[in-house]
Amino acid sequence: MHMTYTSKVAALAVVCLTAALLQACYQSTAYFKYFSTDINGWERDSVLHYHVRAVKEKGFYAEEIGVRTSKLYPFKQLSLVIDQKIISTNDSHSNVVNSDTIVFDIYDDDGNLRGKGIDLYQLVVPIKGIRLQEGDSIEMAVRHNMRRSAIEGIADVGLKVTKAYAD
């Protein structure tokens, strides 16, 4: 059987569309967003707000904070305060606010930036996961908790929420 150029393009388009649809069905990322900070001085009172829309399925969701840094960052570690509020359609845990402080190394023991990159290095740090019911959403606030009120070298801070497993 001899296929024309148009038939080959159409067949390739069907294969690509099918692959994209299958990938979408198995996608478990509920939220993924970065916010830029002032790389010359992220102020402590400059709070980053993330709004995770209502989840479609109940289950346990893993959370990660991503930080993009440059060599301008002057400290070995970074301390972040994370305030997380669950907005629930079920009154059992509606409007519960969890506050947590995470501290992690930006530089390794040899003085090299951790993470991957060239000018900016992206470092991903898992944080405490969360159990959500169908329809629950999350409001999260992230700010730095360093002694200096403004810290240099932090370009972006992101949040990724991924469904880890169903209940």
PDB file of C-alpha atoms in Angstrom:
ATOM      1  CA  MET A   1       0.000   0.000   0.000  1.00  0.00           C
ATOM      2  CA  HIS A   2       1.397   3.352  -1.018  1.00  0.00           C
ATOM      3  CA  MET A   3       0.579   6.323   1.224  1.00  0.00           C
ATOM      4  CA  THR A   4       0.481   9.838  -0.162  1.00  0.00           C
ATOM      5  CA  TYR A   5       2.222  12.706   1.609  1.00  0.00           C
ATOM      6  CA  THR A   6      -1.137  13.983   2.875  1.00  0.00           C
ATOM      7  CA  SER A   7      -2.023  10.547   4.264  1.00  0.00           C
ATOM      8  CA  LYS A   8       1.321  10.336   6.061  1.00  0.00           C
ATOM      9  CA  VAL A   9       0.844  13.773   7.618  1.00  0.00           C
ATOM     10  CA  ALA A  10      -2.699  12.875   8.680  1.00  0.00           C
ATOM     11  CA  ALA A  11      -1.533   9.586  10.208  1.00  0.00           C
ATOM     12  CA  LEU A  12       1.283  11.359  12.067  1.00  0.00           C
ATOM     13  CA  ALA A  13      -1.179  13.957  13.356  1.00  0.00           C
ATOM     14  CA  VAL A  14      -3.489  11.204  14.681  1.00  0.00           C
ATOM     15  CA  VAL A  15      -0.576   9.472  16.434  1.00  0.00           C
ATOM     16  CA  CYS A  16       0.610  12.754  18.010  1.00  0.00           C
ATOM     17  CA  LEU A  17      -2.910  13.681  19.129  1.00  0.00           C
ATOM     18  CA  THR A  18      -3.443  10.236  20.650  1.00  0.00           C
ATOM     19  CA  ALA A  19      -0.124  10.451  22.508  1.00  0.00           C
ATOM     20  CA  ALA A  20      -1.004  13.922  23.824  1.00  0.00           C
ATOM     21  CA  LEU A  21      -4.409  12.750  25.025  1.00  0.00           C
ATOM     22  CA  LEU A  22      -2.913   9.712  26.765  1.00  0.00           C
ATOM     23  CA  GLN A  23      -0.335  11.921  28.467  1.00  0.00           C
ATOM     24  CA  ALA A  24      -3.077  14.296  29.643  1.00  0.00           C
ATOM     25  CA  CYS A  25      -5.017  11.375  31.139  1.00  0.00           C
ATOM     26  CA  TYR A  26      -2.023  10.287  33.202  1.00  0.00           C
ATOM     27  CA  GLN A  27      -0.905  13.774  34.229  1.00  0.00           C
ATOM     28  CA  SER A  28      -0.926  14.013  38.003  1.00  0.00           C
ATOM     29  CA  THR A  29       0.261  17.608  38.433  1.00  0.00           C
ATOM     30  CA  ALA A  30      -2.482  19.640  40.098  1.00  0.00           C
ATOM     31  CA  TYR A  31      -0.509  22.917  40.251  1.00  0.00           C
ATOM     32  CA  PHE A  32       2.827  24.240  39.024  1.00  0.00           C
ATOM     33  CA  LYS A  33       3.748  27.924  39.139  1.00  0.00           C
ATOM     34  CA  TYR A  34       6.761  30.143  39.787  1.00  0.00           C
ATOM     35  CA  PHE A  35       6.800  33.765  40.907  1.00  0.00           C
ATOM     36  CA  SER A  36       9.752  36.067  40.342  1.00  0.00           C
ATOM     37  CA  THR A  37      11.386  37.904  43.203  1.00  0.00           C
ATOM     38  CA  ASP A  38      13.762  40.861  43.091  1.00  0.00           C
ATOM     39  CA  ILE A  39      17.118  39.129  42.579  1.00  0.00           C
ATOM     40  CA  ASN A  40      18.830  42.229  44.004  1.00  0.00           C
ATOM     41  CA  GLY A  41      16.896  41.993  47.260  1.00  0.00           C
ATOM     42  CA  TRP A  42      13.842  39.855  48.053  1.00  0.00           C
ATOM     43  CA  GLU A  43      12.257  41.642  50.996  1.00  0.00           C
ATOM     44  CA  ARG A  44      10.998  39.607  53.944  1.00  0.00           C
ATOM     45  CA  ASP A  45       7.591  41.304  53.749  1.00  0.00           C
ATOM     46  CA  SER A  46       7.278  40.473  50.028  1.00  0.00           C
ATOM     47  CA  VAL A  47       5.066  37.407  50.395  1.00  0.00           C
ATOM     48  CA  LEU A  48       4.437  35.116  47.433  1.00  0.00           C
ATOM     49  CA  HIS A  49       0.839  33.854  47.171  1.00  0.00           C
ATOM     50  CA  TYR A  50      -0.124  30.623  45.419  1.00  0.00           C
ATOM     51  CA  HIS A  51      -3.741  29.634  44.766  1.00  0.00           C
ATOM     52  CA  VAL A  52      -4.288  25.971  43.952  1.00  0.00           C
ATOM     53  CA  ARG A  53      -7.689  25.423  42.355  1.00  0.00           C
ATOM     54  CA  ALA A  54     -10.086  22.779  43.607  1.00  0.00           C
ATOM     55  CA  VAL A  55      -8.731  19.295  43.078  1.00  0.00           C
ATOM     56  CA  LYS A  56     -10.817  16.849  41.081  1.00  0.00           C
ATOM     57  CA  GLU A  57      -9.918  13.766  43.087  1.00  0.00           C
ATOM     58  CA  LYS A  58      -9.392  13.092  46.756  1.00  0.00           C
ATOM     59  CA  GLY A  59      -6.033  11.735  47.780  1.00  0.00           C
ATOM     60  CA  PHE A  60      -2.598  12.536  49.116  1.00  0.00           C
ATOM     61  CA  TYR A  61      -0.805  15.321  47.255  1.00  0.00           C
ATOM     62  CA  ALA A  62       2.962  15.804  47.343  1.00  0.00           C
ATOM     63  CA  GLU A  63       4.266  19.363  47.431  1.00  0.00           C
ATOM     64  CA  GLU A  64       7.594  20.780  46.302  1.00  0.00           C
ATOM     65  CA  ILE A  65       9.132  24.223  46.569  1.00  0.00           C
ATOM     66  CA  GLY A  66      11.431  25.202  43.721  1.00  0.00           C
ATOM     67  CA  VAL A  67      13.996  27.965  44.142  1.00  0.00           C
ATOM     68  CA  ARG A  68      16.067  29.529  41.369  1.00  0.00           C
ATOM     69  CA  THR A  69      19.233  31.121  42.754  1.00  0.00           C
ATOM     70  CA  SER A  70      22.300  32.919  41.474  1.00  0.00           C
ATOM     71  CA  LYS A  71      25.798  33.277  42.879  1.00  0.00           C
ATOM     72  CA  LEU A  72      24.642  36.563  44.432  1.00  0.00           C
ATOM     73  CA  TYR A  73      23.025  34.546  47.226  1.00  0.00           C
ATOM     74  CA  PRO A  74      25.280  35.178  50.253  1.00  0.00           C
ATOM     75  CA  PHE A  75      24.337  32.344  52.639  1.00  0.00           C
ATOM     76  CA  LYS A  76      24.798  28.570  52.723  1.00  0.00           C
ATOM     77  CA  GLN A  77      21.156  27.943  53.680  1.00  0.00           C
ATOM     78  CA  LEU A  78      17.749  29.425  52.978  1.00  0.00           C
ATOM     79  CA  SER A  79      14.901  29.492  55.474  1.00  0.00           C
ATOM     80  CA  LEU A  80      11.327  29.814  54.210  1.00  0.00           C
ATOM     81  CA  VAL A  81       8.067  30.159  56.120  1.00  0.00           C
ATOM     82  CA  ILE A  82       5.152  28.412  54.413  1.00  0.00           C
ATOM     83  CA  ASP A  83       1.599  29.175  55.506  1.00  0.00           C
ATOM     84  CA  GLN A  84      -0.940  26.854  53.939  1.00  0.00           C
ATOM     85  CA  LYS A  85      -4.711  27.118  54.181  1.00  0.00           C
ATOM     86  CA  ILE A  86      -7.064  24.408  52.938  1.00  0.00           C
ATOM     87  CA  ILE A  87     -10.324  25.726  51.551  1.00  0.00           C
ATOM     88  CA  SER A  88     -12.680  22.788  51.840  1.00  0.00           C
ATOM     89  CA  THR A  89     -16.121  21.969  50.561  1.00  0.00           C
ATOM     90  CA  ASN A  90     -16.269  19.606  53.540  1.00  0.00           C
ATOM     91  CA  ASP A  91     -16.393  21.365  56.913  1.00  0.00           C
ATOM     92  CA  SER A  92     -14.170  18.734  58.565  1.00  0.00           C
ATOM     93  CA  HIS A  93     -10.969  20.632  57.805  1.00  0.00           C
ATOM     94  CA  SER A  94     -12.150  23.854  56.201  1.00  0.00           C
ATOM     95  CA  ASN A  95      -9.913  26.870  56.596  1.00  0.00           C
ATOM     96  CA  VAL A  96      -7.254  24.984  58.552  1.00  0.00           C
ATOM     97  CA  VAL A  97      -3.988  26.929  58.436  1.00  0.00           C
ATOM     98  CA  ASN A  98      -0.708  25.044  58.726  1.00  0.00           C
ATOM     99  CA  SER A  99       2.479  27.022  59.192  1.00  0.00           C
ATOM    100  CA  ASP A 100       5.852  25.407  58.632  1.00  0.00           C
ATOM    101  CA  THR A 101       9.438  26.576  58.360  1.00  0.00           C
ATOM    102  CA  ILE A 102      11.816  24.759  56.055  1.00  0.00           C
ATOM    103  CA  VAL A 103      15.576  25.243  55.979  1.00  0.00           C
ATOM    104  CA  PHE A 104      17.727  23.805  53.198  1.00  0.00           C
ATOM    105  CA  ASP A 105      21.216  24.188  51.770  1.00  0.00           C
ATOM    106  CA  ILE A 106      21.694  26.431  48.741  1.00  0.00           C
ATOM    107  CA  TYR A 107      25.434  25.701  48.587  1.00  0.00           C
ATOM    108  CA  ASP A 108      27.098  22.327  49.091  1.00  0.00           C
ATOM    109  CA  ASP A 109      30.052  21.837  51.457  1.00  0.00           C
ATOM    110  CA  ASP A 110      32.498  22.732  48.657  1.00  0.00           C
ATOM    111  CA  GLY A 111      30.828  26.108  48.049  1.00  0.00           C
ATOM    112  CA  ASN A 112      29.024  25.113  44.838  1.00  0.00           C
ATOM    113  CA  LEU A 113      25.434  26.085  44.206  1.00  0.00           C
ATOM    114  CA  ARG A 114      23.146  23.088  44.519  1.00  0.00           C
ATOM    115  CA  GLY A 115      20.669  22.342  41.755  1.00  0.00           C
ATOM    116  CA  LYS A 116      20.897  22.484  38.000  1.00  0.00           C
ATOM    117  CA  GLY A 117      21.673  25.456  35.808  1.00  0.00           C
ATOM    118  CA  ILE A 118      24.239  27.861  34.383  1.00  0.00           C
ATOM    119  CA  ASP A 119      23.496  31.431  35.530  1.00  0.00           C
ATOM    120  CA  LEU A 120      20.502  30.478  37.647  1.00  0.00           C
ATOM    121  CA  TYR A 121      20.416  27.205  39.522  1.00  0.00           C
ATOM    122  CA  GLN A 122      17.110  25.485  40.138  1.00  0.00           C
ATOM    123  CA  LEU A 123      16.800  23.532  43.347  1.00  0.00           C
ATOM    124  CA  VAL A 124      13.654  21.549  44.182  1.00  0.00           C
ATOM    125  CA  VAL A 125      12.869  20.721  47.800  1.00  0.00           C
ATOM    126  CA  PRO A 126      10.022  18.421  48.865  1.00  0.00           C
ATOM    127  CA  ILE A 127       7.821  19.775  51.634  1.00  0.00           C
ATOM    128  CA  LYS A 128       5.175  18.130  53.733  1.00  0.00           C
ATOM    129  CA  GLY A 129       2.422  16.654  51.586  1.00  0.00           C
ATOM    130  CA  ILE A 130      -1.257  17.168  52.175  1.00  0.00           C
ATOM    131  CA  ARG A 131      -4.396  15.049  52.122  1.00  0.00           C
ATOM    132  CA  LEU A 132      -7.207  16.662  50.128  1.00  0.00           C
ATOM    133  CA  GLN A 133     -10.824  15.817  49.454  1.00  0.00           C
ATOM    134  CA  GLU A 134     -12.491  16.302  46.090  1.00  0.00           C
ATOM    135  CA  GLY A 135     -13.208  20.017  45.678  1.00  0.00           C
ATOM    136  CA  ASP A 136     -10.601  21.186  48.211  1.00  0.00           C
ATOM    137  CA  SER A 137      -8.308  24.027  47.211  1.00  0.00           C
ATOM    138  CA  ILE A 138      -5.182  25.497  48.782  1.00  0.00           C
ATOM    139  CA  GLU A 139      -3.978  29.009  49.467  1.00  0.00           C
ATOM    140  CA  MET A 140      -0.262  29.140  50.223  1.00  0.00           C
ATOM    141  CA  ALA A 141       1.944  32.040  51.265  1.00  0.00           C
ATOM    142  CA  VAL A 142       5.752  31.804  51.122  1.00  0.00           C
ATOM    143  CA  ARG A 143       8.239  34.297  52.537  1.00  0.00           C
ATOM    144  CA  HIS A 144      11.872  34.125  53.515  1.00  0.00           C
ATOM    145  CA  ASN A 145      12.850  33.938  57.172  1.00  0.00           C
ATOM    146  CA  MET A 146      16.433  35.153  57.031  1.00  0.00           C
ATOM    147  CA  ARG A 147      18.004  37.650  59.455  1.00  0.00           C
ATOM    148  CA  ARG A 148      18.484  40.230  56.730  1.00  0.00           C
ATOM    149  CA  SER A 149      15.278  41.893  55.667  1.00  0.00           C
ATOM    150  CA  ALA A 150      16.339  41.727  52.000  1.00  0.00           C
ATOM    151  CA  ILE A 151      18.317  38.854  50.507  1.00  0.00           C
ATOM    152  CA  GLU A 152      20.042  38.895  47.131  1.00  0.00           C
ATOM    153  CA  GLY A 153      20.325  36.056  44.669  1.00  0.00           C
ATOM    154  CA  ILE A 154      16.836  34.517  44.772  1.00  0.00           C
ATOM    155  CA  ALA A 155      15.289  34.949  41.324  1.00  0.00           C
ATOM    156  CA  ASP A 156      12.138  32.789  41.493  1.00  0.00           C
ATOM    157  CA  VAL A 157      10.218  30.641  43.944  1.00  0.00           C
ATOM    158  CA  GLY A 158       7.754  28.034  42.746  1.00  0.00           C
ATOM    159  CA  LEU A 159       5.232  25.538  44.011  1.00  0.00           C
ATOM    160  CA  LYS A 160       4.394  22.176  42.493  1.00  0.00           C
ATOM    161  CA  VAL A 161       1.523  20.054  43.797  1.00  0.00           C
ATOM    162  CA  THR A 162       1.272  16.503  42.448  1.00  0.00           C
ATOM    163  CA  LYS A 163      -1.188  13.776  43.269  1.00  0.00           C
ATOM    164  CA  ALA A 164       0.893  11.071  44.929  1.00  0.00           C
ATOM    165  CA  TYR A 165      -1.815   8.466  45.481  1.00  0.00           C
ATOM    166  CA  ALA A 166      -5.561   8.067  45.924  1.00  0.00           C
ATOM    167  CA  ASP A 167      -7.238   7.268  49.233  1.00  0.00           C
TER     168      ASP A 167
END
